PDB file of C-alpha atoms in Angstrom:
ATOM      1  CA  PRO A  69     -36.749 -11.726   6.753  1.00 56.00           C
ATOM      2  CA  LEU A  70     -37.247 -13.570   3.495  1.00 72.00           C
ATOM      3  CA  PHE A  71     -34.943 -16.404   4.571  1.00 76.00           C
ATOM      4  CA  GLY A  72     -33.158 -17.674   7.673  1.00 84.00           C
ATOM      5  CA  PRO A  73     -29.569 -18.677   8.408  1.00 83.00           C
ATOM      6  CA  GLU A  74     -30.299 -22.253   7.350  1.00 86.00           C
ATOM      7  CA  HIS A  75     -30.793 -20.980   3.763  1.00 81.00           C
ATOM      8  CA  VAL A  76     -27.516 -19.053   3.401  1.00 77.00           C
ATOM      9  CA  HIS A  77     -25.398 -21.893   1.969  1.00 76.00           C
ATOM     10  CA  ALA A  78     -28.050 -22.802  -0.619  1.00 76.00           C
ATOM     11  CA  ILE A  79     -28.366 -19.166  -1.716  1.00 72.00           C
ATOM     12  CA  LEU A  80     -24.603 -18.640  -1.981  1.00 67.00           C
ATOM     13  CA  SER A  81     -24.196 -21.923  -3.891  1.00 69.00           C
ATOM     14  CA  ARG A  82     -26.815 -21.336  -6.562  1.00 66.00           C
ATOM     15  CA  PRO A  83     -25.904 -20.312 -10.128  1.00 62.00           C
ATOM     16  CA  GLY A  84     -24.543 -16.783 -10.264  1.00 64.00           C
ATOM     17  CA  SER A  85     -22.786 -17.124  -6.913  1.00 68.00           C
ATOM     18  CA  PHE A  86     -19.031 -16.588  -6.676  1.00 71.00           C
ATOM     19  CA  LEU A  87     -18.665 -19.582  -4.302  1.00 74.00           C
ATOM     20  CA  ARG A  88     -16.690 -22.391  -5.988  1.00 84.00           C
ATOM     21  CA  ASP A  89     -15.246 -25.835  -5.283  1.00 82.00           C
ATOM     22  CA  VAL A  90     -11.469 -26.237  -5.107  1.00 88.00           C
ATOM     23  CA  ALA A  91      -9.444 -29.439  -5.019  1.00 83.00           C
ATOM     24  CA  GLY A  92      -7.278 -29.565  -1.931  1.00 87.00           C
ATOM     25  CA  PRO A  93      -7.519 -28.277   1.614  1.00 90.00           C
ATOM     26  CA  GLN A  94      -7.456 -24.700   2.752  1.00 92.00           C
ATOM     27  CA  GLY A  95      -3.963 -23.522   3.645  1.00 96.00           C
ATOM     28  CA  PHE A  96      -4.873 -21.533   6.748  1.00 98.00           C
ATOM     29  CA  GLU A  97      -6.988 -22.026   9.861  1.00 97.00           C
ATOM     30  CA  VAL A  98      -8.730 -19.502  12.081  1.00 98.00           C
ATOM     31  CA  GLY A  99      -6.098 -18.148  14.473  1.00 98.00           C
ATOM     32  CA  ASP A 100      -3.149 -18.588  12.094  1.00 98.00           C
ATOM     33  CA  ARG A 101      -0.687 -15.701  11.888  1.00 98.00           C
ATOM     34  CA  VAL A 102      -0.167 -14.643   8.286  1.00 98.00           C
ATOM     35  CA  ARG A 103       1.548 -11.944   6.278  1.00 98.00           C
ATOM     36  CA  ALA A 104      -0.015 -10.250   3.269  1.00 98.00           C
ATOM     37  CA  ARG A 105       2.431 -10.747   0.426  1.00 97.00           C
ATOM     38  CA  ASP A 106       4.382  -7.664  -0.591  1.00 97.00           C
ATOM     39  CA  ILE A 107       3.445  -7.794  -4.268  1.00 93.00           C
ATOM     40  CA  ASN A 108       3.118  -5.152  -6.944  1.00 91.00           C
ATOM     41  CA  PRO A 109       1.461  -6.882  -9.890  1.00 85.00           C
ATOM     42  CA  ARG A 110       0.733  -5.154 -13.166  1.00 82.00           C
ATOM     43  CA  GLY A 111      -2.951  -4.590 -13.555  1.00 78.00           C
ATOM     44  CA  HIS A 112      -5.741  -5.562 -11.215  1.00 77.00           C
ATOM     45  CA  THR A 113      -5.350  -6.892  -7.670  1.00 87.00           C
ATOM     46  CA  ARG A 114      -7.732  -6.856  -4.734  1.00 89.00           C
ATOM     47  CA  LEU A 115      -4.895  -6.822  -2.205  1.00 94.00           C
ATOM     48  CA  ALA A 116      -4.939  -3.388  -0.592  1.00 95.00           C
ATOM     49  CA  ARG A 117      -1.550  -1.708  -0.798  1.00 95.00           C
ATOM     50  CA  TYR A 118      -1.598  -0.621   2.859  1.00 97.00           C
ATOM     51  CA  VAL A 119      -1.612  -4.254   4.111  1.00 98.00           C
ATOM     52  CA  ARG A 120       1.126  -5.596   1.809  1.00 98.00           C
ATOM     53  CA  GLY A 121       3.989  -6.949   3.888  1.00 98.00           C
ATOM     54  CA  ARG A 122       1.956  -6.578   7.104  1.00 98.00           C
ATOM     55  CA  GLU A 123       1.108  -9.305   9.620  1.00 98.00           C
ATOM     56  CA  GLY A 124      -2.394 -10.268  10.665  1.00 98.00           C
ATOM     57  CA  ILE A 125      -4.500 -13.090  12.093  1.00 98.00           C
ATOM     58  CA  VAL A 126      -7.006 -15.227  10.197  1.00 98.00           C
ATOM     59  CA  GLU A 127     -10.442 -14.610  11.733  1.00 98.00           C
ATOM     60  CA  ARG A 128     -12.701 -16.366   9.222  1.00 96.00           C
ATOM     61  CA  ARG A 129     -12.602 -18.870   6.398  1.00 95.00           C
ATOM     62  CA  HIS A 130     -15.036 -17.992   3.613  1.00 92.00           C
ATOM     63  CA  GLY A 131     -14.536 -21.038   1.351  1.00 91.00           C
ATOM     64  CA  ALA A 132     -13.397 -20.800  -2.262  1.00 93.00           C
ATOM     65  CA  HIS A 133     -14.468 -18.028  -4.618  1.00 90.00           C
ATOM     66  CA  VAL A 134     -13.674 -16.703  -8.072  1.00 87.00           C
ATOM     67  CA  PHE A 135     -10.210 -15.127  -7.847  1.00 87.00           C
ATOM     68  CA  PRO A 136     -10.729 -11.580  -9.174  1.00 83.00           C
ATOM     69  CA  ASP A 137      -7.023 -11.010  -9.823  1.00 82.00           C
ATOM     70  CA  SER A 138      -7.179 -13.689 -12.560  1.00 82.00           C
ATOM     71  CA  HIS A 139     -10.748 -13.182 -13.682  1.00 78.00           C
ATOM     72  CA  ALA A 140     -10.290  -9.446 -14.328  1.00 78.00           C
ATOM     73  CA  HIS A 141      -7.508 -10.261 -16.809  1.00 78.00           C
ATOM     74  CA  GLY A 142      -9.584 -12.810 -18.740  1.00 82.00           C
ATOM     75  CA  LEU A 143      -7.616 -15.740 -17.296  1.00 78.00           C
ATOM     76  CA  GLY A 144     -10.659 -17.629 -16.043  1.00 82.00           C
ATOM     77  CA  GLU A 145     -12.170 -18.001 -12.602  1.00 85.00           C
ATOM     78  CA  ASP A 146      -9.107 -19.656 -10.973  1.00 85.00           C
ATOM     79  CA  PRO A 147     -11.039 -20.376  -7.709  1.00 92.00           C
ATOM     80  CA  GLN A 148      -9.038 -19.682  -4.551  1.00 94.00           C
ATOM     81  CA  TYR A 149      -9.762 -19.828  -0.828  1.00 96.00           C
ATOM     82  CA  LEU A 150     -10.762 -16.535   0.798  1.00 96.00           C
ATOM     83  CA  TYR A 151     -10.042 -15.516   4.396  1.00 97.00           C
ATOM     84  CA  GLY A 152     -11.058 -12.741   6.764  1.00 98.00           C
ATOM     85  CA  VAL A 153      -7.804 -11.350   8.189  1.00 98.00           C
ATOM     86  CA  ARG A 154      -7.544  -8.855  11.058  1.00 98.00           C
ATOM     87  CA  PHE A 155      -4.639  -6.399  11.199  1.00 98.00           C
ATOM     88  CA  ALA A 156      -3.846  -4.377  14.318  1.00 98.00           C
ATOM     89  CA  ALA A 157      -3.914  -0.634  13.627  1.00 98.00           C
ATOM     90  CA  THR A 158      -0.404  -0.373  15.072  1.00 98.00           C
ATOM     91  CA  GLU A 159       0.825  -2.962  12.525  1.00 98.00           C
ATOM     92  CA  LEU A 160      -0.560  -0.848   9.699  1.00 98.00           C
ATOM     93  CA  TRP A 161       0.126   2.692  10.889  1.00 97.00           C
ATOM     94  CA  GLY A 162       2.752   2.435  13.628  1.00 97.00           C
ATOM     95  CA  VAL A 163       2.935   3.313  17.299  1.00 96.00           C
ATOM     96  CA  ASP A 164       0.793   6.445  16.973  1.00 96.00           C
ATOM     97  CA  ALA A 165      -2.261   4.376  15.959  1.00 97.00           C
ATOM     98  CA  ASP A 166      -4.875   3.467  18.555  1.00 97.00           C
ATOM     99  CA  PRO A 167      -3.678   0.117  20.001  1.00 96.00           C
ATOM    100  CA  ARG A 168      -7.317  -0.941  20.527  1.00 97.00           C
ATOM    101  CA  SER A 169      -8.211  -0.527  16.852  1.00 98.00           C
ATOM    102  CA  SER A 170      -7.908  -2.992  13.996  1.00 98.00           C
ATOM    103  CA  VAL A 171      -8.903  -3.426  10.351  1.00 98.00           C
ATOM    104  CA  SER A 172     -10.349  -6.627   8.889  1.00 98.00           C
ATOM    105  CA  LEU A 173     -10.064  -7.447   5.188  1.00 97.00           C
ATOM    106  CA  ASP A 174     -11.027 -10.405   3.022  1.00 97.00           C
ATOM    107  CA  ILE A 175      -7.871 -11.701   1.318  1.00 97.00           C
ATOM    108  CA  TRP A 176      -7.391 -14.577  -1.141  1.00 95.00           C
ATOM    109  CA  GLU A 177      -4.941 -17.375  -0.259  1.00 96.00           C
ATOM    110  CA  PRO A 178      -2.384 -16.583  -3.023  1.00 95.00           C
ATOM    111  CA  CYS A 179      -1.952 -13.161  -1.412  1.00 96.00           C
ATOM    112  CA  LEU A 180      -1.048 -14.597   2.010  1.00 98.00           C
ATOM    113  CA  GLU A 181       1.960 -16.353   3.450  1.00 98.00           C
ATOM    114  CA  ARG A 182       2.431 -18.182   6.727  1.00 96.00           C
ATOM    115  CA  ILE A 183       4.610 -16.482   9.338  1.00 95.00           C
TER     116      ILE A 183
END
């Protein structure tokens, strides 16, 4: 490889990266139960419709990034914390879904609420 794991932060932090600093602590920790907000905004959102209103568990914290829901509308970068959230297949598609399956999505903090 051209670089090792010790170089990842430096690469993601260089100019052109979407990683940003945000004042204030992250709102969620790994293991927290969350619900994707049931929103229907006009225009662009990265929150997949099939997870809106559904419960999941925070698996990863990715730091703060440009918030595409604001940036796509010309409202600036509006950096927000980003999380990896796992949803059980049965939570998304009901009792007929494979209970051993799940879906993981990266979701910005404004699109999540604590359960």
